[in-house]
mmCIF file of C-alpha atoms in Angstrom:
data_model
loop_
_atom_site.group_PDB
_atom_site.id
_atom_site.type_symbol
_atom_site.label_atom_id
_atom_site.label_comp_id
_atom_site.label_asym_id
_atom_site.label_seq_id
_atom_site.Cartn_x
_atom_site.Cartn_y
_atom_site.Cartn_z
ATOM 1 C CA UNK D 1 39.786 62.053 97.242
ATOM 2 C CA UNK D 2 39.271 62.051 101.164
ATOM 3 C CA UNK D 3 43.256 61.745 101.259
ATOM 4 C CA UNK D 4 43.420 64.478 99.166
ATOM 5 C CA UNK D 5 41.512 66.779 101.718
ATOM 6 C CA UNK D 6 42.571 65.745 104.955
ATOM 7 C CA UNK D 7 45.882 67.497 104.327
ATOM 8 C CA UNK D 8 44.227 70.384 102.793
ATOM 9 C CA UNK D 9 41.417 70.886 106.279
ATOM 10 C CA UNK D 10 44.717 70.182 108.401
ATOM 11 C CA UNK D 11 46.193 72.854 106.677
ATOM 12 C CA UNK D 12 43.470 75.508 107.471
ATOM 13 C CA UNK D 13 43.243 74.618 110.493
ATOM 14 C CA UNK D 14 46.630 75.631 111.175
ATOM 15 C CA UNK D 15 46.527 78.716 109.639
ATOM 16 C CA UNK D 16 43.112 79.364 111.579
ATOM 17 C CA UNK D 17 45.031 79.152 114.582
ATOM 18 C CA UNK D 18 48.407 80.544 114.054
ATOM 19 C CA UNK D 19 47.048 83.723 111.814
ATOM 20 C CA UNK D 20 44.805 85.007 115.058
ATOM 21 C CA UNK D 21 47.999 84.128 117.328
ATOM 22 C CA UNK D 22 50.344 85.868 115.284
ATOM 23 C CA UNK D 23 47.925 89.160 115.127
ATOM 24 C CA UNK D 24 47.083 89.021 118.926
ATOM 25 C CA UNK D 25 51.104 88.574 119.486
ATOM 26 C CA UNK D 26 51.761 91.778 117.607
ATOM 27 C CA UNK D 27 49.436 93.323 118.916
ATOM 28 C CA UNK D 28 50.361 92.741 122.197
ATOM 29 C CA UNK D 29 54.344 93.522 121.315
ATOM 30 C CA UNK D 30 53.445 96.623 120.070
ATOM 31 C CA UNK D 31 51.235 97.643 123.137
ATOM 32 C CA UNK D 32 54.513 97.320 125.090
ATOM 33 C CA UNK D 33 56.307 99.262 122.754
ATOM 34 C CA UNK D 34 54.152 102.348 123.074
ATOM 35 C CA UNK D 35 54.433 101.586 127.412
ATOM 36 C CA UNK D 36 58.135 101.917 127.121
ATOM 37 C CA UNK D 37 58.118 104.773 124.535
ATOM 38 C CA UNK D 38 55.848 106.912 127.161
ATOM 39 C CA UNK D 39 58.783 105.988 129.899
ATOM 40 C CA UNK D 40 61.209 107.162 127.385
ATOM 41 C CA UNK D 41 62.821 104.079 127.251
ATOM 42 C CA UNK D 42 63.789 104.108 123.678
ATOM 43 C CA UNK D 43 65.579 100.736 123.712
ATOM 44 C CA UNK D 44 63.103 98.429 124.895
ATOM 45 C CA UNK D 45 60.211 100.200 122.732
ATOM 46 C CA UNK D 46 62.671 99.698 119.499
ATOM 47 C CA UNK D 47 62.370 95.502 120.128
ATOM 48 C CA UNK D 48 58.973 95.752 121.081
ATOM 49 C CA UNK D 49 57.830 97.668 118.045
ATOM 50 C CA UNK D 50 60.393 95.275 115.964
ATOM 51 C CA UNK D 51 58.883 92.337 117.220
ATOM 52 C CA UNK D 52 55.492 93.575 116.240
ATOM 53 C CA UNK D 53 56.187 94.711 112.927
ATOM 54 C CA UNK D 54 57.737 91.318 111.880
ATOM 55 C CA UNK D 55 54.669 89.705 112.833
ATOM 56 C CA UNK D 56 52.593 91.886 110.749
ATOM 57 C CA UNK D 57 54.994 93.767 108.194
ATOM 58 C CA UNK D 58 52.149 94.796 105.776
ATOM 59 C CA UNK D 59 50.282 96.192 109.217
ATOM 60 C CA UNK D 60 50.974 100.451 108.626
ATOM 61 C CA UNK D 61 50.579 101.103 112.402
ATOM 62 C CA UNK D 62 53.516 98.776 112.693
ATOM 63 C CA UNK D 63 55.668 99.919 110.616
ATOM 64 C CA UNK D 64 55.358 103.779 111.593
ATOM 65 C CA UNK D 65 55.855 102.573 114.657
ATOM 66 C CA UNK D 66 59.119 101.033 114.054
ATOM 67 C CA UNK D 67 60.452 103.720 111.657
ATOM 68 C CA UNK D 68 59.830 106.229 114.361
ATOM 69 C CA UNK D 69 61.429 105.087 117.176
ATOM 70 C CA UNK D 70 64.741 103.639 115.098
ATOM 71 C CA UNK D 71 66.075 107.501 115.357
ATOM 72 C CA UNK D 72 65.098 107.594 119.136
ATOM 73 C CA UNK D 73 66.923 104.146 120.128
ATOM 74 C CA UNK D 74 70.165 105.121 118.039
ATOM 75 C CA UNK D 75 70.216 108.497 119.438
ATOM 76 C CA UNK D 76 69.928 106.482 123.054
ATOM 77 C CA UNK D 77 72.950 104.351 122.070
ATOM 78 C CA UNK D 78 75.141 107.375 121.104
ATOM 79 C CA UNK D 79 73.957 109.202 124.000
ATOM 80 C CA UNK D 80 75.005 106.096 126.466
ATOM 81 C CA UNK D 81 78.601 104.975 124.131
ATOM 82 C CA UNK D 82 79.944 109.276 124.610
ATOM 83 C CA UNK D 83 79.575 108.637 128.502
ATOM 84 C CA UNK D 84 81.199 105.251 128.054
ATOM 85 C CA UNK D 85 83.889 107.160 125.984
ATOM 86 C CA UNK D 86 84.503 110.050 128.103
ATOM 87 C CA UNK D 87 84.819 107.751 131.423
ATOM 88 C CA UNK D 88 87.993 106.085 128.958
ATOM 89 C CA UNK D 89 85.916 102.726 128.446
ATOM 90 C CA UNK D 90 86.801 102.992 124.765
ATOM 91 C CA UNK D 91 85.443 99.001 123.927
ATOM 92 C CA UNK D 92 82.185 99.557 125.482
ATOM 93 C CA UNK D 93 81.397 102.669 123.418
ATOM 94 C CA UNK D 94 82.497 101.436 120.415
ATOM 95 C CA UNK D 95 79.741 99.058 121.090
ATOM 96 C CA UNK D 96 77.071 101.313 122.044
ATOM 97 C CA UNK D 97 78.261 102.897 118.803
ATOM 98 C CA UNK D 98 77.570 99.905 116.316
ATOM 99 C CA UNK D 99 74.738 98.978 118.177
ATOM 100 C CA UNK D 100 73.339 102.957 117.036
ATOM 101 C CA UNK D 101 74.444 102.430 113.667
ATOM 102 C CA UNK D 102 72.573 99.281 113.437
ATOM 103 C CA UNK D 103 70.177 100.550 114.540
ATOM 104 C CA UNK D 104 69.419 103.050 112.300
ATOM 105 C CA UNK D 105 71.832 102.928 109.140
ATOM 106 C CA UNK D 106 71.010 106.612 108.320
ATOM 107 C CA UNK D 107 72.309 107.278 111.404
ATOM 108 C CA UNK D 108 75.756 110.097 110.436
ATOM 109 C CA UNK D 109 76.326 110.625 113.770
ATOM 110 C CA UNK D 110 76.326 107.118 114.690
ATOM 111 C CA UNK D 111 78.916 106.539 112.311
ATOM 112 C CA UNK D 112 80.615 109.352 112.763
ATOM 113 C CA UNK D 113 81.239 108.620 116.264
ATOM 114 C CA UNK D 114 82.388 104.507 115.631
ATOM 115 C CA UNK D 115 84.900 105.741 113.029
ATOM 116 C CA UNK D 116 86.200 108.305 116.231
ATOM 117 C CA UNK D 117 86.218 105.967 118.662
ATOM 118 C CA UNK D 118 87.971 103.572 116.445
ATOM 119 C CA UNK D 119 90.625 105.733 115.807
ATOM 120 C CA UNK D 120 91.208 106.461 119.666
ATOM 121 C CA UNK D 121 91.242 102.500 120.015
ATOM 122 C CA UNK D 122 94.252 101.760 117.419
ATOM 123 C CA UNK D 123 95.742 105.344 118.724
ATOM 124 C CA UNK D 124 96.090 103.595 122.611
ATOM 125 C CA UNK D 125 97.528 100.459 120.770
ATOM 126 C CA UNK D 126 99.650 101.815 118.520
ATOM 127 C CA UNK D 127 100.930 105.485 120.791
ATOM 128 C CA UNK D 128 103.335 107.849 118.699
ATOM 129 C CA UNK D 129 106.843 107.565 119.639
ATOM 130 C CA UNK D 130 108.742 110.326 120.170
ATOM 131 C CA UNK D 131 111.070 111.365 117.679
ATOM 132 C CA UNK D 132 114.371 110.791 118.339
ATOM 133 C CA UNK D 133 117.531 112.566 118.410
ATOM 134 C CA UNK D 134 115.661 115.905 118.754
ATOM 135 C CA UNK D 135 118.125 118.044 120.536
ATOM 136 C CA UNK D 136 120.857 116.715 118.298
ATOM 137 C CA UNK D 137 118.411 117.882 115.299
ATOM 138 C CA UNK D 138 118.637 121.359 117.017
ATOM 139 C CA UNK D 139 122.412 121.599 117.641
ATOM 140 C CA UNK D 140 123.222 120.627 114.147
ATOM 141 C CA UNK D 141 120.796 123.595 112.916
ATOM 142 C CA UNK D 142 122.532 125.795 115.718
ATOM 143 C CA UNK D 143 125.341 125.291 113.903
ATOM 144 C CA UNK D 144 125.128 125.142 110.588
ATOM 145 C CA UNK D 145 123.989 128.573 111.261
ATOM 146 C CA UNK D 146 127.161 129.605 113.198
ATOM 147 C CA UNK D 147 128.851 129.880 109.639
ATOM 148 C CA UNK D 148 128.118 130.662 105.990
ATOM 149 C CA UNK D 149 124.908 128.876 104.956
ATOM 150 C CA UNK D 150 124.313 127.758 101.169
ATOM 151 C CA UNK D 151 120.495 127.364 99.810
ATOM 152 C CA UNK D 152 119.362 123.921 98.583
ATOM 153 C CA UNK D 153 116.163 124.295 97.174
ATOM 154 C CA UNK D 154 114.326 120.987 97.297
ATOM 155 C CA UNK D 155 113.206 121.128 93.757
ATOM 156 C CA UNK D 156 114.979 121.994 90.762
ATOM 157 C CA UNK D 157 112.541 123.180 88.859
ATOM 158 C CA UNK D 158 112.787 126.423 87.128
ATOM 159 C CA UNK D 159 110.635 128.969 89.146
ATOM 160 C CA UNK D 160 107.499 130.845 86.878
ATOM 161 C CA UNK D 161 105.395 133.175 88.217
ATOM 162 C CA UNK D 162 103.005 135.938 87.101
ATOM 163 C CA UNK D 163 101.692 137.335 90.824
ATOM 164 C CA UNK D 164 100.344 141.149 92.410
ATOM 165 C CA UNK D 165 99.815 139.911 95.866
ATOM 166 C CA UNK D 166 101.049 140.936 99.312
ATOM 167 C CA UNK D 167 105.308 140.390 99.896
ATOM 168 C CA UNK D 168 105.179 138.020 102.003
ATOM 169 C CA UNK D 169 102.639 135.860 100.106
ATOM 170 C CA UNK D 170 105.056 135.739 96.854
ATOM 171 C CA UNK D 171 107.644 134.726 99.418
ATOM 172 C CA UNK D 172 105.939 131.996 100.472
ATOM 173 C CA UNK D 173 104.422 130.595 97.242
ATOM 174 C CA UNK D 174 108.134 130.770 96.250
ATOM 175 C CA UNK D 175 109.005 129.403 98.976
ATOM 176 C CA UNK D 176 106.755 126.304 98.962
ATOM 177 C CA UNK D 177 107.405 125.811 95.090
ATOM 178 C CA UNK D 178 111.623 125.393 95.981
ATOM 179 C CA UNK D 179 110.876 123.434 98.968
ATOM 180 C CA UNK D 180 111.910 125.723 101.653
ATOM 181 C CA UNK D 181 110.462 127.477 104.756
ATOM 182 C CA UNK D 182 110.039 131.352 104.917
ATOM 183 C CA UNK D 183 110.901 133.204 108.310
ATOM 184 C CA UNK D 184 109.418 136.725 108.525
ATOM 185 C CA UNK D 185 111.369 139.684 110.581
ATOM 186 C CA UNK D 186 108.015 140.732 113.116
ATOM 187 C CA UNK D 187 108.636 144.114 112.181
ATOM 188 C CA UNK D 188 108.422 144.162 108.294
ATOM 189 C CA UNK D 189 105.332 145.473 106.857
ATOM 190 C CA UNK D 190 104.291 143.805 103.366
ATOM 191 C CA UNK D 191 103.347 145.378 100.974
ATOM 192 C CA UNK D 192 101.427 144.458 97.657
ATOM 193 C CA UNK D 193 103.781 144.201 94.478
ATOM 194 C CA UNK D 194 103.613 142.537 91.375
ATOM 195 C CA UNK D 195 106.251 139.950 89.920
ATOM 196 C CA UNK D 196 106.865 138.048 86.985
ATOM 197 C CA UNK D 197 109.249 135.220 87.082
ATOM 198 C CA UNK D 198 109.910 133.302 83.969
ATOM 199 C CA UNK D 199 111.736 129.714 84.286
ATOM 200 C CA UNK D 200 114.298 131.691 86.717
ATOM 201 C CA UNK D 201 116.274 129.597 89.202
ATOM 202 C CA UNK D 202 115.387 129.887 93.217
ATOM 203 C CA UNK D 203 118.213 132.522 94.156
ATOM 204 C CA UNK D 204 116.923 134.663 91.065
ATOM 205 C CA UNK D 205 113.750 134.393 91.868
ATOM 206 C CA UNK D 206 114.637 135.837 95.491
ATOM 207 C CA UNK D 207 116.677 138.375 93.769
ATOM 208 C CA UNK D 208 114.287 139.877 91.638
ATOM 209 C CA UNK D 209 111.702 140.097 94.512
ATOM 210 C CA UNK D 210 113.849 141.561 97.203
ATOM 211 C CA UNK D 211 114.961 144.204 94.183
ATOM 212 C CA UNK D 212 111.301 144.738 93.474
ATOM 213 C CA UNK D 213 110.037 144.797 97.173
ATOM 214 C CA UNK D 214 113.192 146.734 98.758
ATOM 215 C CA UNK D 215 113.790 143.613 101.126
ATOM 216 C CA UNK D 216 116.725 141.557 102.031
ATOM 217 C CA UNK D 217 116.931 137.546 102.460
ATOM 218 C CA UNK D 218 119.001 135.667 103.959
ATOM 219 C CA UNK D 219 120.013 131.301 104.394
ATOM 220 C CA UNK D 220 119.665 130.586 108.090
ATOM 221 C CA UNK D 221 119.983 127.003 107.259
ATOM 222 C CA UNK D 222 119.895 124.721 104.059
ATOM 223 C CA UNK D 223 116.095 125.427 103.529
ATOM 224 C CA UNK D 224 114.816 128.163 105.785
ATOM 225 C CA UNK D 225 115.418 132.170 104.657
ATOM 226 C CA UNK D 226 114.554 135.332 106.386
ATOM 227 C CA UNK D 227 113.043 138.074 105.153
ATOM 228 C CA UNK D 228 113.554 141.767 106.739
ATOM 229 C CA UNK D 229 113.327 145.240 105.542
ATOM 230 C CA UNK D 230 116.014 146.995 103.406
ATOM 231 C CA UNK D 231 116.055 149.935 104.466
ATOM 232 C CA UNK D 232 119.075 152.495 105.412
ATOM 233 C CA UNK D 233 119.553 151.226 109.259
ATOM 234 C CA UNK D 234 121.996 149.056 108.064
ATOM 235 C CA UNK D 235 124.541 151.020 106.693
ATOM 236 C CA UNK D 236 124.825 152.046 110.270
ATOM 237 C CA UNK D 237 125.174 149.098 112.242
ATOM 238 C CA UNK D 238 121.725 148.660 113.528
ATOM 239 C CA UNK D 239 120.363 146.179 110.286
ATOM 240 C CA UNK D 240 120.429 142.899 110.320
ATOM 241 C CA UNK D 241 122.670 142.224 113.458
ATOM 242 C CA UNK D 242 119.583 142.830 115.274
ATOM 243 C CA UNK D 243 118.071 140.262 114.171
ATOM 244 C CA UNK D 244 120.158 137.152 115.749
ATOM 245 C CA UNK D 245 117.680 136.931 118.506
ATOM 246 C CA UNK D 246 114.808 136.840 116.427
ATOM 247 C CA UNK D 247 115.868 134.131 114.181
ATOM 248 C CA UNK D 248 117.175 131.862 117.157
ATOM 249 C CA UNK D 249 114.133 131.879 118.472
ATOM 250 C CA UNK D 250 112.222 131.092 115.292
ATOM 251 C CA UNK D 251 114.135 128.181 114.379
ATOM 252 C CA UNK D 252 113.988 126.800 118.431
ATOM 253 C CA UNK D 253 110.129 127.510 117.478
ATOM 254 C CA UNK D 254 110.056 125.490 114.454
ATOM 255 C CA UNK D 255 111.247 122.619 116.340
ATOM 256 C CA UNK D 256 109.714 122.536 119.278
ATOM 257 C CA UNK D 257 106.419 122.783 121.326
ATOM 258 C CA UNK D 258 105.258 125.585 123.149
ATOM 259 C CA UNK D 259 106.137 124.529 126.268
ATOM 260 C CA UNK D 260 109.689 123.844 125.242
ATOM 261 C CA UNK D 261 110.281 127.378 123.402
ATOM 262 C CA UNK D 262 110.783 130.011 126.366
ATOM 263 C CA UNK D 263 113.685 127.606 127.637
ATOM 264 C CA UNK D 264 115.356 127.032 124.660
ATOM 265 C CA UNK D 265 115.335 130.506 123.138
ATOM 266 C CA UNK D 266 117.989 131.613 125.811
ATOM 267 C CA UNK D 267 120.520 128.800 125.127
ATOM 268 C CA UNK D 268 119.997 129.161 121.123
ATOM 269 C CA UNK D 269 120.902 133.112 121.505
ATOM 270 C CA UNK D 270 124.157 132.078 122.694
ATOM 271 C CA UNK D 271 125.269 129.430 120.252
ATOM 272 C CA UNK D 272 123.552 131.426 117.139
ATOM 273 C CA UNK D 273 125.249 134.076 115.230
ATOM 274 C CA UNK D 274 124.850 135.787 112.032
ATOM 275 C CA UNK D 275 127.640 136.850 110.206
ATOM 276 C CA UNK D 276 126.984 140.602 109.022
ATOM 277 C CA UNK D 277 124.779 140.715 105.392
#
């Protein structure tokens, strides 16, 4: 029987001493948690306040603690990993990042921010390359315009449509059902019509619309039109030849930047000609 106890007095003994330890220890952790919350240092008050509320998890001073400063210490993270970022130290604040989002898992920003920086990490390692055979891309649509152009329309499928909308937005849902891109004369005012377009082919379907919106269209190249006014100008000369310049600089646009455009439009003018419509 006195075997029995010793084992069982050893035993409360123990707990005698490590229960009181454990609450001073807490206790004390969470003391320093509240000293480095009132210096504002976030970080230090999150351990502190961790510390003390897995000594004492049922303690509700503890936890409230704890819960309350998670959103400060992430927001500290975030706060440090976006200077990290913007200095170009992209490892470092993805770290400061994960660290947040461990911190507090609720944290959206936190993640926002590690999926960003993430992204600008495998962009560095893995950089665009430039497309090549650009200006060749350009010269070949330079002069496939020089000449007759025929209209391939990507898709074959016949064309329906039951639309009163603006011209230029039938155009362009046309135009995005075939497969091809829509250029716009910057003088031609839309106007709102309404069309109905039953299983028709793509060239019918531009048909019935110019007929209905008193416009003419045109194939710059395999899959680009342009769309002007029809209106009596041409019958004397001053139509659609006028509008060369206009749609050498729209397709230069289409395939290049802005900063390219303004010295490209000059040499396009010169190799690009439109045969009278």
């Amino acid at each position: 029987m006195r075997r029995l106890l010793r084992p069982a007095a050893l035993l409360l003994v123990v707990l005698a001493i490590t229960l009181p330890a454990a609450a001073d220890k807490a206790h004390t952790m969470y003391n320093k948690g509240r000293d480095a919350e009132e210096r504002q240092d976030y970080e230090k008050a999150f351990d502190f306040y961790q510390q003390a509320f897995s000594l004492k998890p049922k303690d509700l001073r503890y936890r409230t603690a704890y819960e309350h400063i998670k959103y400060l210490a992430a927001a500290s993270h975030v706060h440090r990993g976006q200077l990290l970022r913007e200095s170009g130290k992209l490892d470092e604040a993805l770290v400061e990042f994960q660290t947040a989002a461990l911190v507090d898992p609720s944290s959206f920003i936190a993640q926002q921010e590690v999926r960003k920086t993430q992204d600008m990490i495998n962009q560095a390692a893995n950089p665009p390359q430039p497309m090549a055979g650009t200006p060749n891309l350009l010269k070949k649509i330079l002069q496939e315009a020089q000449g007759p152009v025929e209209l391939e329309s990507i898709s074959n499928v016949p064309i329906t449509l039951k639309l009163t909308e603006d011209t230029k937005v039938i155009y362009e849902t046309v135009g995005k059902l075939a497969g091809i891109n829509v250029l716009f004369d910057p003088d031609y005012t839309a106007r709102k019509i309404r069309i109905e377009l039953n299983g028709v082919t793509l060239e019918e379907a531009l048909g019935i619309i110019a007929l209905e919106s008193k416009t003419f269209w045109r194939p710059v190249t395999r899959n680009t039109i342009f769309i002007a006014q029809d209106n009596p100008r041409q019958a004397q000369g001053t139509g659609p030849e006028r509008y060369q310049d206009v749609l050498s600089f729209e397709l230069v646009a289409s395939h290049r930047s802005a900063g390219h455009r303004e010295r490209h439009t000059h040499a396009a003018v010169g190799l690009y000609r439109l045969e009278r419509m």
